Amino acid sequence: MSDTDPLAALRTRKLAIVGYGNHGRSHALNLRDSGLTNIRIGLREGSASRAKAEAEGFEVGTVAEVAGWADIVSILAADEAHAEIWRDDIAPNRPAGQALIFCHGYSIQYGLVDPSPDADIILAAAKGPGGAVRTEYQNGGGLIGYWAVHRDASGSARDIALAYLEGIGSGRVGIFETTFEEEAVSDLFGEQAVLVGGLVALAKASFCRLTAAGVSPRMAYIDCVHELKYLADLIHDRGIAGMYDAISDTAEFGARLCEHDIASALGPEFDTLLDNIRSGDFAASWNAEHASGAPRMKTWRAADLKEPVEEAGLELRSRLKGGRRDTPS
Ligand SMILES: NC(=O)c1ccc[n+]([C@@H]2O[C@H](COP(=O)([O-])OP(=O)(O)OC[C@H]3O[C@@H](n4cnc5c(N)ncnc54)[C@H](OP(=O)(O)O)[C@@H]3O)[C@@H](O)[C@H]2O)c1
């Protein structure tokens, strides 16, 4: 990597970004704002995102077209589409030696994409939601970046990874090395056990337990769901011990009493989650779900709307918007 230009490895290469969703849009805008000009967006035929990408000043083509043009393709389409995008659009059109960048180790780790030996296979992952990649960048920061090289065919894979992460803003906060396997397993486990699955399970189960015991849905929602944000912010800014330091001693004592028991109860479930992720069973199950038109996802999403916890959240947020209060009797 050049000492003077952290983006040197990308400066002379044509970069295609496939997908203009949360990450695709943010990466494209950040890389351009960081000074890269040779960027095109690849979208499927009839994509609803085409108008947005064009309105934001990008040249847009089909995935096949940009794959035939680019020196580097950053695949930022939904993971479940990677296999077909690779098979139908990128592999038949890509020039020899084209490098591939992923934002998640998933497709390579679980064999959805199996590029030919001439391809650099690079991980350049901004750790967090795609929208935050953009907002943090605009605020002068970035998301923590992780890079890995699965295959270095060109001899430049590491430089490309680091330049890419610099360009999307991760260099402003921290860039660390990993492997595709570690990132895939850790990312899936984190979102299943804690950030999404575990959090939602705890929030819903505790809301149901309190309301079954006669607590009003609004009060239960505030205590089990709504306040999560403030605790998450404290942990984000100060760590777990720092969060304990910032809350009441009553809250800390109660939490420390039950923390161990809850963790013990969850231990076997976490073992199963990790085994399923490591073995590829989870990826196989998601592939099968996607291939059959995602019937379970549709059922779950439809059921959400009827959940008492959703109704309580809607009711609370509508009251908060209006600044309404109960009239004292
Ligand atoms: N490392 C991390 O912490 C982290 C965090 C989040 C995400 N990621 C990764 O970032 C990548 C993108 O995630 P995202 O959150 O940005 O996804 P997203 O917002 O759902 O965007 C998906 C994009 O993929 C496109 N797409 C879907 N199916 C397609 C198909 N069959 N052919 C062509 N394009 C298709 C969509 O096209 P349309 O616009 O036409 O609908 C959309 O532009 C994934 O690999 C994900 O795992 C990594």
mmCIF file of C-alpha atoms and ligand atoms in Angstrom:
data_model
loop_
_atom_site.group_PDB
_atom_site.id
_atom_site.type_symbol
_atom_site.label_atom_id
_atom_site.label_comp_id
_atom_site.label_asym_id
_atom_site.label_seq_id
_atom_site.Cartn_x
_atom_site.Cartn_y
_atom_site.Cartn_z
ATOM 1 C CA MET A 1 0.000 0.000 0.000
ATOM 2 C CA SER A 2 1.246 3.466 -0.851
ATOM 3 C CA ASP A 3 2.357 5.533 2.148
ATOM 4 C CA THR A 4 0.973 8.675 0.599
ATOM 5 C CA ASP A 5 -2.259 7.439 -0.930
ATOM 6 C CA PRO A 6 -4.198 4.847 1.089
ATOM 7 C CA LEU A 7 -6.514 4.312 -1.876
ATOM 8 C CA ALA A 8 -3.712 3.752 -4.405
ATOM 9 C CA ALA A 9 -4.620 0.091 -4.992
ATOM 10 C CA LEU A 10 -8.084 1.142 -6.188
ATOM 11 C CA ARG A 11 -7.226 4.356 -7.966
ATOM 12 C CA THR A 12 -6.412 2.815 -11.358
ATOM 13 C CA ARG A 13 -8.861 -0.083 -11.205
ATOM 14 C CA LYS A 14 -12.466 -0.163 -12.430
ATOM 15 C CA LEU A 15 -14.781 -1.041 -9.566
ATOM 16 C CA ALA A 16 -18.260 -2.539 -9.913
ATOM 17 C CA ILE A 17 -20.605 -2.682 -6.961
ATOM 18 C CA VAL A 18 -23.307 -5.309 -7.301
ATOM 19 C CA GLY A 19 -26.419 -4.328 -5.364
ATOM 20 C CA TYR A 20 -27.591 -0.895 -4.243
ATOM 21 C CA GLY A 21 -29.204 -1.851 -0.955
ATOM 22 C CA ASN A 22 -28.021 -0.885 2.509
ATOM 23 C CA HIS A 23 -24.356 -1.732 2.030
ATOM 24 C CA GLY A 24 -24.109 -1.308 -1.751
ATOM 25 C CA ARG A 25 -25.368 2.262 -1.709
ATOM 26 C CA SER A 26 -23.279 3.262 1.307
ATOM 27 C CA HIS A 27 -20.071 1.709 -0.038
ATOM 28 C CA ALA A 28 -20.565 3.330 -3.444
ATOM 29 C CA LEU A 29 -21.236 6.793 -2.034
ATOM 30 C CA ASN A 30 -18.393 6.611 0.492
ATOM 31 C CA LEU A 31 -15.863 5.351 -2.042
ATOM 32 C CA ARG A 32 -16.831 8.156 -4.411
ATOM 33 C CA ASP A 33 -16.670 10.771 -1.665
ATOM 34 C CA SER A 34 -13.228 9.366 -0.794
ATOM 35 C CA GLY A 35 -12.107 10.249 -4.303
ATOM 36 C CA LEU A 36 -12.720 7.195 -6.489
ATOM 37 C CA THR A 37 -14.351 7.996 -9.802
ATOM 38 C CA ASN A 38 -14.342 4.737 -11.750
ATOM 39 C CA ILE A 39 -17.360 3.075 -10.117
ATOM 40 C CA ARG A 40 -20.371 1.432 -11.740
ATOM 41 C CA ILE A 41 -23.388 -0.172 -10.086
ATOM 42 C CA GLY A 42 -24.639 -3.595 -11.192
ATOM 43 C CA LEU A 43 -28.327 -4.364 -10.702
ATOM 44 C CA ARG A 44 -30.736 -7.063 -11.804
ATOM 45 C CA GLU A 45 -33.099 -6.419 -14.718
ATOM 46 C CA GLY A 46 -36.026 -4.265 -13.597
ATOM 47 C CA SER A 47 -34.390 -3.368 -10.285
ATOM 48 C CA ALA A 48 -36.306 -0.845 -8.222
ATOM 49 C CA SER A 49 -32.930 0.581 -7.113
ATOM 50 C CA ARG A 50 -31.845 1.658 -10.613
ATOM 51 C CA ALA A 51 -33.576 5.063 -10.479
ATOM 52 C CA LYS A 52 -32.038 5.832 -7.073
ATOM 53 C CA ALA A 53 -28.504 4.881 -8.125
ATOM 54 C CA GLU A 54 -28.806 6.939 -11.305
ATOM 55 C CA ALA A 55 -30.308 9.894 -9.438
ATOM 56 C CA GLU A 56 -27.307 9.736 -7.106
ATOM 57 C CA GLY A 57 -25.007 10.065 -10.101
ATOM 58 C CA PHE A 58 -23.829 6.514 -10.792
ATOM 59 C CA GLU A 59 -23.595 4.741 -14.096
ATOM 60 C CA VAL A 60 -25.748 1.630 -13.790
ATOM 61 C CA GLY A 61 -25.702 -1.582 -15.787
ATOM 62 C CA THR A 62 -26.934 -5.103 -15.413
ATOM 63 C CA VAL A 63 -24.815 -7.340 -13.226
ATOM 64 C CA ALA A 64 -23.576 -9.100 -16.369
ATOM 65 C CA GLU A 65 -22.585 -5.792 -17.992
ATOM 66 C CA VAL A 66 -20.626 -4.429 -15.050
ATOM 67 C CA ALA A 67 -19.023 -7.841 -14.454
ATOM 68 C CA GLY A 68 -17.685 -7.698 -18.003
ATOM 69 C CA TRP A 69 -16.286 -4.186 -17.453
ATOM 70 C CA ALA A 70 -14.744 -4.207 -13.972
ATOM 71 C CA ASP A 71 -11.301 -5.079 -12.613
ATOM 72 C CA ILE A 72 -12.859 -5.546 -9.171
ATOM 73 C CA VAL A 73 -16.399 -6.610 -8.305
ATOM 74 C CA SER A 74 -17.735 -5.950 -4.825
ATOM 75 C CA ILE A 75 -20.658 -8.307 -4.320
ATOM 76 C CA LEU A 76 -23.132 -6.462 -2.118
ATOM 77 C CA ALA A 77 -26.300 -8.207 -3.149
ATOM 78 C CA ALA A 78 -28.295 -10.214 -0.625
ATOM 79 C CA ASP A 79 -26.343 -13.312 0.452
ATOM 80 C CA GLU A 80 -29.067 -15.702 -0.641
ATOM 81 C CA ALA A 81 -28.764 -14.412 -4.236
ATOM 82 C CA HIS A 82 -24.968 -14.786 -4.482
ATOM 83 C CA ALA A 83 -25.002 -18.298 -5.945
ATOM 84 C CA GLU A 84 -27.282 -17.410 -8.863
ATOM 85 C CA ILE A 85 -25.648 -14.023 -9.475
ATOM 86 C CA TRP A 86 -22.255 -15.685 -9.588
ATOM 87 C CA ARG A 87 -23.383 -18.565 -11.811
ATOM 88 C CA ASP A 88 -25.553 -16.583 -14.266
ATOM 89 C CA ASP A 89 -24.050 -13.099 -14.421
ATOM 90 C CA ILE A 90 -20.532 -12.798 -13.081
ATOM 91 C CA ALA A 91 -18.732 -16.056 -13.899
ATOM 92 C CA PRO A 92 -19.696 -16.103 -17.620
ATOM 93 C CA ASN A 93 -18.751 -12.442 -18.170
ATOM 94 C CA ARG A 94 -15.830 -11.596 -15.926
ATOM 95 C CA PRO A 95 -12.382 -10.989 -17.433
ATOM 96 C CA ALA A 96 -9.595 -13.251 -16.192
ATOM 97 C CA GLY A 97 -7.864 -11.807 -13.154
ATOM 98 C CA GLN A 98 -10.876 -9.868 -11.900
ATOM 99 C CA ALA A 99 -10.830 -9.543 -8.123
ATOM 100 C CA LEU A 100 -13.885 -10.261 -5.967
ATOM 101 C CA ILE A 101 -14.751 -8.477 -2.740
ATOM 102 C CA PHE A 102 -17.291 -9.709 -0.204
ATOM 103 C CA CYS A 103 -18.676 -7.945 2.851
ATOM 104 C CA HIS A 104 -19.458 -11.224 4.635
ATOM 105 C CA GLY A 105 -17.501 -14.490 4.670
ATOM 106 C CA TYR A 106 -20.734 -16.456 4.128
ATOM 107 C CA SER A 107 -20.724 -17.191 0.368
ATOM 108 C CA ILE A 108 -17.167 -18.442 0.267
ATOM 109 C CA GLN A 109 -17.275 -20.276 3.582
ATOM 110 C CA TYR A 110 -20.417 -22.197 2.624
ATOM 111 C CA GLY A 111 -19.516 -22.713 -1.045
ATOM 112 C CA LEU A 112 -22.247 -20.605 -2.670
ATOM 113 C CA VAL A 113 -19.572 -19.015 -4.818
ATOM 114 C CA ASP A 114 -16.508 -20.903 -6.009
ATOM 115 C CA PRO A 115 -14.381 -18.586 -8.155
ATOM 116 C CA SER A 116 -11.745 -19.832 -10.582
ATOM 117 C CA PRO A 117 -8.076 -19.758 -9.506
ATOM 118 C CA ASP A 118 -7.277 -16.467 -11.287
ATOM 119 C CA ALA A 119 -9.535 -14.467 -8.928
ATOM 120 C CA ASP A 120 -8.434 -12.643 -5.818
ATOM 121 C CA ILE A 121 -11.002 -13.459 -3.138
ATOM 122 C CA ILE A 122 -11.161 -10.663 -0.611
ATOM 123 C CA LEU A 123 -13.220 -9.911 2.467
ATOM 124 C CA ALA A 124 -13.706 -6.219 3.262
ATOM 125 C CA ALA A 125 -16.423 -6.141 5.874
ATOM 126 C CA ALA A 126 -17.743 -3.053 7.585
ATOM 127 C CA LYS A 127 -19.157 -4.486 10.803
ATOM 128 C CA GLY A 128 -22.671 -3.196 11.208
ATOM 129 C CA PRO A 129 -25.806 -2.228 9.312
ATOM 130 C CA GLY A 130 -25.289 -0.780 5.835
ATOM 131 C CA GLY A 131 -27.077 2.482 6.622
ATOM 132 C CA ALA A 132 -24.588 3.174 9.414
ATOM 133 C CA VAL A 133 -21.691 2.814 6.954
ATOM 134 C CA ARG A 134 -22.984 5.974 5.317
ATOM 135 C CA THR A 135 -24.179 7.969 8.319
ATOM 136 C CA GLU A 136 -20.982 7.335 10.306
ATOM 137 C CA TYR A 137 -18.894 8.325 7.280
ATOM 138 C CA GLN A 138 -20.881 11.528 6.846
ATOM 139 C CA ASN A 139 -20.285 12.272 10.535
ATOM 140 C CA GLY A 140 -16.549 11.955 10.014
ATOM 141 C CA GLY A 141 -16.245 8.364 11.247
ATOM 142 C CA GLY A 142 -16.836 4.877 9.940
ATOM 143 C CA LEU A 143 -17.620 1.334 11.020
ATOM 144 C CA ILE A 144 -14.974 -1.091 12.261
ATOM 145 C CA GLY A 145 -13.518 -2.901 9.247
ATOM 146 C CA TYR A 146 -12.379 -6.520 8.981
ATOM 147 C CA TRP A 147 -10.361 -7.843 6.060
ATOM 148 C CA ALA A 148 -9.212 -11.261 4.923
ATOM 149 C CA VAL A 149 -7.671 -12.738 1.828
ATOM 150 C CA HIS A 150 -8.930 -16.176 0.861
ATOM 151 C CA ARG A 151 -6.899 -16.199 -2.330
ATOM 152 C CA ASP A 152 -4.242 -13.769 -3.529
ATOM 153 C CA ALA A 153 -3.934 -14.489 -7.242
ATOM 154 C CA SER A 154 -2.679 -11.020 -8.196
ATOM 155 C CA GLY A 155 -0.331 -10.357 -5.309
ATOM 156 C CA SER A 156 -2.368 -7.200 -4.562
ATOM 157 C CA ALA A 157 -5.306 -8.658 -2.638
ATOM 158 C CA ARG A 158 -4.240 -7.287 0.740
ATOM 159 C CA ASP A 159 -3.664 -3.808 -0.688
ATOM 160 C CA ILE A 160 -7.060 -3.859 -2.376
ATOM 161 C CA ALA A 161 -8.769 -4.949 0.860
ATOM 162 C CA LEU A 162 -7.114 -2.226 2.920
ATOM 163 C CA ALA A 163 -7.718 0.483 0.306
ATOM 164 C CA TYR A 164 -11.373 -0.504 0.049
ATOM 165 C CA LEU A 165 -11.866 -0.334 3.822
ATOM 166 C CA GLU A 166 -10.106 3.046 3.889
ATOM 167 C CA GLY A 167 -12.424 4.262 1.164
ATOM 168 C CA ILE A 168 -15.619 3.332 2.983
ATOM 169 C CA GLY A 169 -14.407 5.004 6.192
ATOM 170 C CA SER A 170 -13.227 2.093 8.341
ATOM 171 C CA GLY A 171 -9.677 3.469 8.426
ATOM 172 C CA ARG A 172 -10.952 6.326 10.569
ATOM 173 C CA VAL A 173 -11.900 3.944 13.393
ATOM 174 C CA GLY A 174 -10.075 0.618 13.076
ATOM 175 C CA ILE A 175 -9.227 -2.115 10.583
ATOM 176 C CA PHE A 176 -8.462 -5.667 11.726
ATOM 177 C CA GLU A 177 -7.502 -8.906 10.032
ATOM 178 C CA THR A 178 -9.645 -12.042 10.132
ATOM 179 C CA THR A 179 -10.428 -15.098 7.989
ATOM 180 C CA PHE A 180 -13.525 -15.838 5.918
ATOM 181 C CA GLU A 181 -14.386 -18.683 8.279
ATOM 182 C CA GLU A 182 -13.990 -16.669 11.463
ATOM 183 C CA GLU A 183 -16.013 -13.739 10.129
ATOM 184 C CA ALA A 184 -18.804 -15.958 8.775
ATOM 185 C CA VAL A 185 -19.172 -17.995 11.957
ATOM 186 C CA SER A 186 -18.814 -15.074 14.360
ATOM 187 C CA ASP A 187 -21.178 -12.824 12.404
ATOM 188 C CA LEU A 188 -23.903 -15.487 12.139
ATOM 189 C CA PHE A 189 -23.541 -16.533 15.764
ATOM 190 C CA GLY A 190 -23.581 -12.931 17.001
ATOM 191 C CA GLU A 191 -26.761 -12.087 15.129
ATOM 192 C CA GLN A 192 -28.520 -15.331 16.048
ATOM 193 C CA ALA A 193 -27.468 -15.616 19.693
ATOM 194 C CA VAL A 194 -27.471 -11.948 20.686
ATOM 195 C CA LEU A 195 -28.054 -9.058 18.324
ATOM 196 C CA VAL A 196 -31.230 -10.275 16.681
ATOM 197 C CA GLY A 197 -32.395 -13.752 17.715
ATOM 198 C CA GLY A 198 -31.386 -13.675 21.378
ATOM 199 C CA LEU A 199 -32.465 -10.086 21.896
ATOM 200 C CA VAL A 200 -35.859 -10.594 20.288
ATOM 201 C CA ALA A 201 -36.409 -13.838 22.190
ATOM 202 C CA LEU A 202 -35.623 -12.209 25.545
ATOM 203 C CA ALA A 203 -37.702 -9.119 24.774
ATOM 204 C CA LYS A 204 -40.755 -11.055 23.576
ATOM 205 C CA ALA A 205 -40.628 -13.732 26.285
ATOM 206 C CA SER A 206 -40.257 -11.193 29.079
ATOM 207 C CA PHE A 207 -43.041 -8.998 27.614
ATOM 208 C CA CYS A 208 -45.361 -12.041 27.447
ATOM 209 C CA ARG A 209 -44.459 -13.112 30.993
ATOM 210 C CA LEU A 210 -45.229 -9.678 32.451
ATOM 211 C CA THR A 211 -48.490 -9.161 30.551
ATOM 212 C CA ALA A 212 -49.645 -12.690 31.494
ATOM 213 C CA ALA A 213 -49.028 -11.628 35.096
ATOM 214 C CA GLY A 214 -51.329 -8.631 34.650
ATOM 215 C CA VAL A 215 -48.890 -5.830 33.835
ATOM 216 C CA SER A 216 -50.236 -3.448 31.178
ATOM 217 C CA PRO A 217 -48.809 -4.011 27.683
ATOM 218 C CA ARG A 218 -47.531 -0.433 27.544
ATOM 219 C CA MET A 219 -45.618 -0.712 30.800
ATOM 220 C CA ALA A 220 -44.254 -4.153 29.887
ATOM 221 C CA TYR A 221 -43.174 -2.869 26.468
ATOM 222 C CA ILE A 222 -41.357 0.114 27.963
ATOM 223 C CA ASP A 223 -39.503 -2.043 30.503
ATOM 224 C CA CYS A 224 -38.645 -5.008 28.249
ATOM 225 C CA VAL A 225 -38.246 -3.447 24.792
ATOM 226 C CA HIS A 226 -38.301 0.333 24.578
ATOM 227 C CA GLU A 227 -35.510 0.934 27.105
ATOM 228 C CA LEU A 228 -33.129 -1.440 25.305
ATOM 229 C CA LYS A 229 -31.738 1.447 23.305
ATOM 230 C CA TYR A 230 -30.383 3.251 26.346
ATOM 231 C CA LEU A 231 -28.660 0.135 27.703
ATOM 232 C CA ALA A 232 -27.250 -0.714 24.264
ATOM 233 C CA ASP A 233 -25.876 2.820 23.957
ATOM 234 C CA LEU A 234 -24.236 2.552 27.379
ATOM 235 C CA ILE A 235 -22.608 -0.788 26.521
ATOM 236 C CA HIS A 236 -21.515 0.560 23.132
ATOM 237 C CA ASP A 237 -19.905 3.626 24.692
ATOM 238 C CA ARG A 238 -18.593 2.249 28.013
ATOM 239 C CA GLY A 239 -18.537 -1.573 27.893
ATOM 240 C CA ILE A 240 -20.524 -3.912 30.164
ATOM 241 C CA ALA A 241 -18.763 -2.921 33.387
ATOM 242 C CA GLY A 242 -19.210 0.733 32.432
ATOM 243 C CA MET A 243 -22.932 0.132 31.866
ATOM 244 C CA TYR A 244 -23.220 -1.457 35.330
ATOM 245 C CA ASP A 245 -21.464 1.591 36.716
ATOM 246 C CA ALA A 246 -24.009 3.888 35.079
ATOM 247 C CA ILE A 247 -27.214 2.230 36.326
ATOM 248 C CA SER A 248 -28.768 1.993 39.784
ATOM 249 C CA ASP A 249 -27.304 -0.414 42.350
ATOM 250 C CA THR A 250 -30.725 -2.105 42.565
ATOM 251 C CA ALA A 251 -30.688 -2.809 38.837
ATOM 252 C CA GLU A 252 -27.070 -3.986 38.968
ATOM 253 C CA PHE A 253 -27.604 -6.309 41.963
ATOM 254 C CA GLY A 254 -30.675 -7.928 40.387
ATOM 255 C CA ALA A 255 -28.936 -8.344 37.061
ATOM 256 C CA ARG A 256 -25.824 -9.891 38.582
ATOM 257 C CA LEU A 257 -27.979 -12.358 40.543
ATOM 258 C CA CYS A 258 -29.739 -13.670 37.436
ATOM 259 C CA GLU A 259 -27.011 -13.200 34.809
ATOM 260 C CA HIS A 260 -25.314 -16.499 35.565
ATOM 261 C CA ASP A 261 -28.560 -18.530 35.652
ATOM 262 C CA ILE A 262 -29.796 -17.138 32.342
ATOM 263 C CA ALA A 263 -26.412 -17.795 30.707
ATOM 264 C CA SER A 264 -26.404 -21.373 32.058
ATOM 265 C CA ALA A 265 -29.902 -22.000 30.713
ATOM 266 C CA LEU A 266 -28.872 -20.686 27.305
ATOM 267 C CA GLY A 267 -25.619 -22.686 27.140
ATOM 268 C CA PRO A 268 -27.020 -25.797 25.407
ATOM 269 C CA GLU A 269 -28.994 -23.646 22.950
ATOM 270 C CA PHE A 270 -25.824 -21.709 22.089
ATOM 271 C CA ASP A 271 -23.958 -24.999 21.535
ATOM 272 C CA THR A 272 -26.612 -26.066 19.042
ATOM 273 C CA LEU A 273 -26.552 -22.712 17.249
ATOM 274 C CA LEU A 274 -22.773 -22.796 16.922
ATOM 275 C CA ASP A 275 -22.766 -26.419 15.724
ATOM 276 C CA ASN A 276 -25.374 -25.631 13.073
ATOM 277 C CA ILE A 277 -23.431 -22.620 11.859
ATOM 278 C CA ARG A 278 -20.040 -24.355 11.801
ATOM 279 C CA SER A 279 -21.337 -27.496 10.093
ATOM 280 C CA GLY A 280 -23.066 -25.535 7.317
ATOM 281 C CA ASP A 281 -26.501 -26.821 8.375
ATOM 282 C CA PHE A 282 -27.757 -23.283 8.922
ATOM 283 C CA ALA A 283 -26.555 -22.174 5.459
ATOM 284 C CA ALA A 284 -28.148 -25.268 3.878
ATOM 285 C CA SER A 285 -31.410 -24.517 5.622
ATOM 286 C CA TRP A 286 -31.362 -20.866 4.438
ATOM 287 C CA ASN A 287 -30.511 -21.978 0.869
ATOM 288 C CA ALA A 288 -33.473 -24.378 0.900
ATOM 289 C CA GLU A 289 -35.789 -21.716 2.311
ATOM 290 C CA HIS A 290 -34.730 -19.221 -0.385
ATOM 291 C CA ALA A 291 -34.973 -21.814 -3.173
ATOM 292 C CA SER A 292 -38.556 -22.659 -2.210
ATOM 293 C CA GLY A 293 -39.721 -19.025 -2.209
ATOM 294 C CA ALA A 294 -39.127 -18.325 1.505
ATOM 295 C CA PRO A 295 -42.474 -19.718 2.798
ATOM 296 C CA ARG A 296 -41.484 -19.667 6.455
ATOM 297 C CA MET A 297 -40.179 -16.104 6.210
ATOM 298 C CA LYS A 298 -43.502 -14.998 4.717
ATOM 299 C CA THR A 299 -45.477 -16.709 7.483
ATOM 300 C CA TRP A 300 -43.306 -15.225 10.238
ATOM 301 C CA ARG A 301 -43.483 -11.714 8.779
ATOM 302 C CA ALA A 302 -47.273 -11.860 8.435
ATOM 303 C CA ALA A 303 -47.618 -13.125 12.012
ATOM 304 C CA ASP A 304 -45.528 -10.213 13.375
ATOM 305 C CA LEU A 305 -48.304 -7.745 12.689
ATOM 306 C CA LYS A 306 -50.674 -9.591 15.024
ATOM 307 C CA GLU A 307 -48.216 -9.958 17.917
ATOM 308 C CA PRO A 308 -49.301 -8.159 21.121
ATOM 309 C CA VAL A 309 -45.732 -6.865 21.520
ATOM 310 C CA GLU A 310 -45.985 -5.127 18.123
ATOM 311 C CA GLU A 311 -49.348 -3.624 18.989
ATOM 312 C CA ALA A 312 -47.927 -2.317 22.267
ATOM 313 C CA GLY A 313 -44.946 -0.791 20.441
ATOM 314 C CA LEU A 314 -47.159 0.879 17.843
ATOM 315 C CA GLU A 315 -49.425 2.273 20.510
ATOM 316 C CA LEU A 316 -46.517 3.626 22.532
ATOM 317 C CA ARG A 317 -44.760 5.220 19.576
ATOM 318 C CA SER A 318 -47.958 6.896 18.387
ATOM 319 C CA ARG A 319 -48.488 8.400 21.855
ATOM 320 C CA LEU A 320 -44.882 9.551 22.099
ATOM 321 C CA LYS A 321 -45.085 11.332 18.768
ATOM 322 C CA GLY A 322 -47.999 13.387 19.962
ATOM 323 C CA GLY A 323 -46.507 14.028 23.400
ATOM 324 C CA ARG A 324 -49.776 12.731 24.874
ATOM 325 C CA ARG A 325 -50.249 11.996 28.560
ATOM 326 C CA ASP A 326 -52.967 10.411 30.620
ATOM 327 C CA THR A 327 -55.172 12.971 32.311
ATOM 328 C CA PRO A 328 -54.978 12.614 36.110
ATOM 329 C CA SER A 329 -58.316 11.313 37.403
HETATM 330 N N1 LIG B 1 -20.092 -7.809 7.812
HETATM 331 C C1 LIG B 1 -21.197 -7.302 8.308
HETATM 332 O O1 LIG B 1 -21.265 -6.949 9.488
HETATM 333 C C2 LIG B 1 -22.386 -7.150 7.419
HETATM 334 C C3 LIG B 1 -23.531 -6.525 7.911
HETATM 335 C C4 LIG B 1 -24.630 -6.413 7.078
HETATM 336 C C5 LIG B 1 -24.573 -6.914 5.773
HETATM 337 N N2 LIG B 1 -23.439 -7.499 5.315
HETATM 338 C C6 LIG B 1 -23.372 -8.065 3.970
HETATM 339 O O2 LIG B 1 -23.555 -7.071 2.971
HETATM 340 C C7 LIG B 1 -24.167 -7.662 1.825
HETATM 341 C C8 LIG B 1 -25.375 -6.853 1.413
HETATM 342 O O3 LIG B 1 -26.268 -6.756 2.518
HETATM 343 P P1 LIG B 1 -27.335 -5.563 2.592
HETATM 344 O O4 LIG B 1 -27.734 -5.470 4.009
HETATM 345 O O5 LIG B 1 -26.816 -4.347 1.900
HETATM 346 O O6 LIG B 1 -28.529 -6.171 1.710
HETATM 347 P P2 LIG B 1 -29.822 -5.428 1.178
HETATM 348 O O7 LIG B 1 -29.978 -4.066 1.739
HETATM 349 O O8 LIG B 1 -30.928 -6.411 1.337
HETATM 350 O O9 LIG B 1 -29.511 -5.202 -0.390
HETATM 351 C C9 LIG B 1 -29.628 -6.230 -1.224
HETATM 352 C C10 LIG B 1 -29.269 -5.803 -2.661
HETATM 353 O O10 LIG B 1 -29.141 -7.038 -3.339
HETATM 354 C C11 LIG B 1 -29.843 -6.959 -4.541
HETATM 355 N N3 LIG B 1 -30.326 -8.284 -4.946
HETATM 356 C C12 LIG B 1 -31.108 -9.145 -4.248
HETATM 357 N N4 LIG B 1 -31.360 -10.231 -4.997
HETATM 358 C C13 LIG B 1 -30.698 -10.053 -6.165
HETATM 359 C C14 LIG B 1 -30.578 -10.819 -7.342
HETATM 360 N N5 LIG B 1 -31.147 -12.018 -7.462
HETATM 361 N N6 LIG B 1 -29.820 -10.318 -8.355
HETATM 362 C C15 LIG B 1 -29.223 -9.114 -8.241
HETATM 363 N N7 LIG B 1 -29.310 -8.337 -7.156
HETATM 364 C C16 LIG B 1 -30.053 -8.812 -6.137
HETATM 365 C C17 LIG B 1 -31.010 -6.034 -4.245
HETATM 366 O O11 LIG B 1 -31.449 -5.596 -5.484
HETATM 367 P P3 LIG B 1 -32.719 -4.616 -5.706
HETATM 368 O O12 LIG B 1 -32.187 -3.275 -5.324
HETATM 369 O O13 LIG B 1 -33.005 -4.774 -7.151
HETATM 370 O O14 LIG B 1 -33.805 -5.128 -4.803
HETATM 371 C C18 LIG B 1 -30.353 -4.992 -3.354
HETATM 372 O O15 LIG B 1 -29.801 -3.958 -4.139
HETATM 373 C C19 LIG B 1 -24.479 -9.116 2.213
HETATM 374 O O16 LIG B 1 -23.441 -9.932 1.751
HETATM 375 C C20 LIG B 1 -24.478 -9.063 3.724
HETATM 376 O O17 LIG B 1 -24.180 -10.272 4.364
HETATM 377 C C21 LIG B 1 -22.350 -7.628 6.113
#
